[in-house]
């Protein structure tokens, strides 16, 4: 049964949440090499799901207008696929009802919130306590499923979880440097100042100040990445960086192309955003800025790259949870430079 098992994994929310599911997908595939593993995703993350090496396929959440309409539409869609198991990494009421209506026999989810009523395999988690990273909570659900099959899970595979052909990425880097008149041996510092989440973030002035305190053993160049709707924001940041060599990169070719560009960065700097977790899955070097608030802390939203390839900065202990202005950008710039640019 395990060989031909049809498994649905659900993480149909934002980019960062989706990327933090990849270690769990890797562990699942490692122990279920012949299973058909499908993931329910949002439409804008589906292109990345299509290049995920651990998935057999993906389903785009229909997102019909109205919660009930979407629930029944999704339920019909899932029922047609005849899944044996669903592992819901983060459950909502509408999703839980949909998988129950789909008649999926084994249904795993966190034993929290009212949505747990729709699942018969519940794993006790207290994510609101933020006692471990989000990706570890996801791994725990996959481990529970494997143990139910009498499989003793091994250690989770390490990053990178996503990797593109080195020759292709090298060619993209060379083309990028030519287009922006950057010497080919220059260190490329990618910086994403945009933000879509509700957590506190650095000001544009702080990002600009940080770039002034970056140093390197050779020349470095700052690349400001732009997400949809962030053009004006990044334009304002660019105007504050007149003394710092930099370029603006607004990818017009979707998330997969954007990921290929991140792979050739020498360091990626941002707040706790989706692009940060995409960079982490690629095992890029990352420097991230987090609030101290428990729900958005550097522990809870830790990136999945190797420990020696990530730095995290938070407000001082005597400052408020969201007092990002208390972070010393001079020291942060020195720490990033020392770790990643020399």
Tab-separated table of C-alpha atoms in Angstrom, residues 90-91 109-117 119 122-128:
chain	number	residue	atom	x	y	z
A	90	UNK	CA	-1.650	24.462	8.621
A	91	UNK	CA	-5.380	24.015	8.766
A	109	UNK	CA	-3.424	17.990	11.046
A	110	UNK	CA	-2.397	19.936	14.160
A	111	UNK	CA	-4.737	19.322	17.118
A	112	UNK	CA	-5.561	22.998	17.396
A	113	UNK	CA	-8.454	25.244	16.435
A	114	UNK	CA	-11.942	24.065	15.572
A	115	UNK	CA	-10.707	22.682	12.226
A	116	UNK	CA	-9.238	19.682	14.071
A	117	UNK	CA	-12.762	18.220	14.180
A	119	UNK	CA	-9.254	15.183	11.092
A	122	UNK	CA	-4.320	14.867	15.241
A	123	UNK	CA	-0.861	15.960	16.343
A	124	UNK	CA	-0.716	18.141	19.437
A	125	UNK	CA	1.143	21.348	18.614
A	126	UNK	CA	1.247	24.705	20.337
A	127	UNK	CA	2.525	26.887	17.541
A	128	UNK	CA	1.386	30.035	19.333
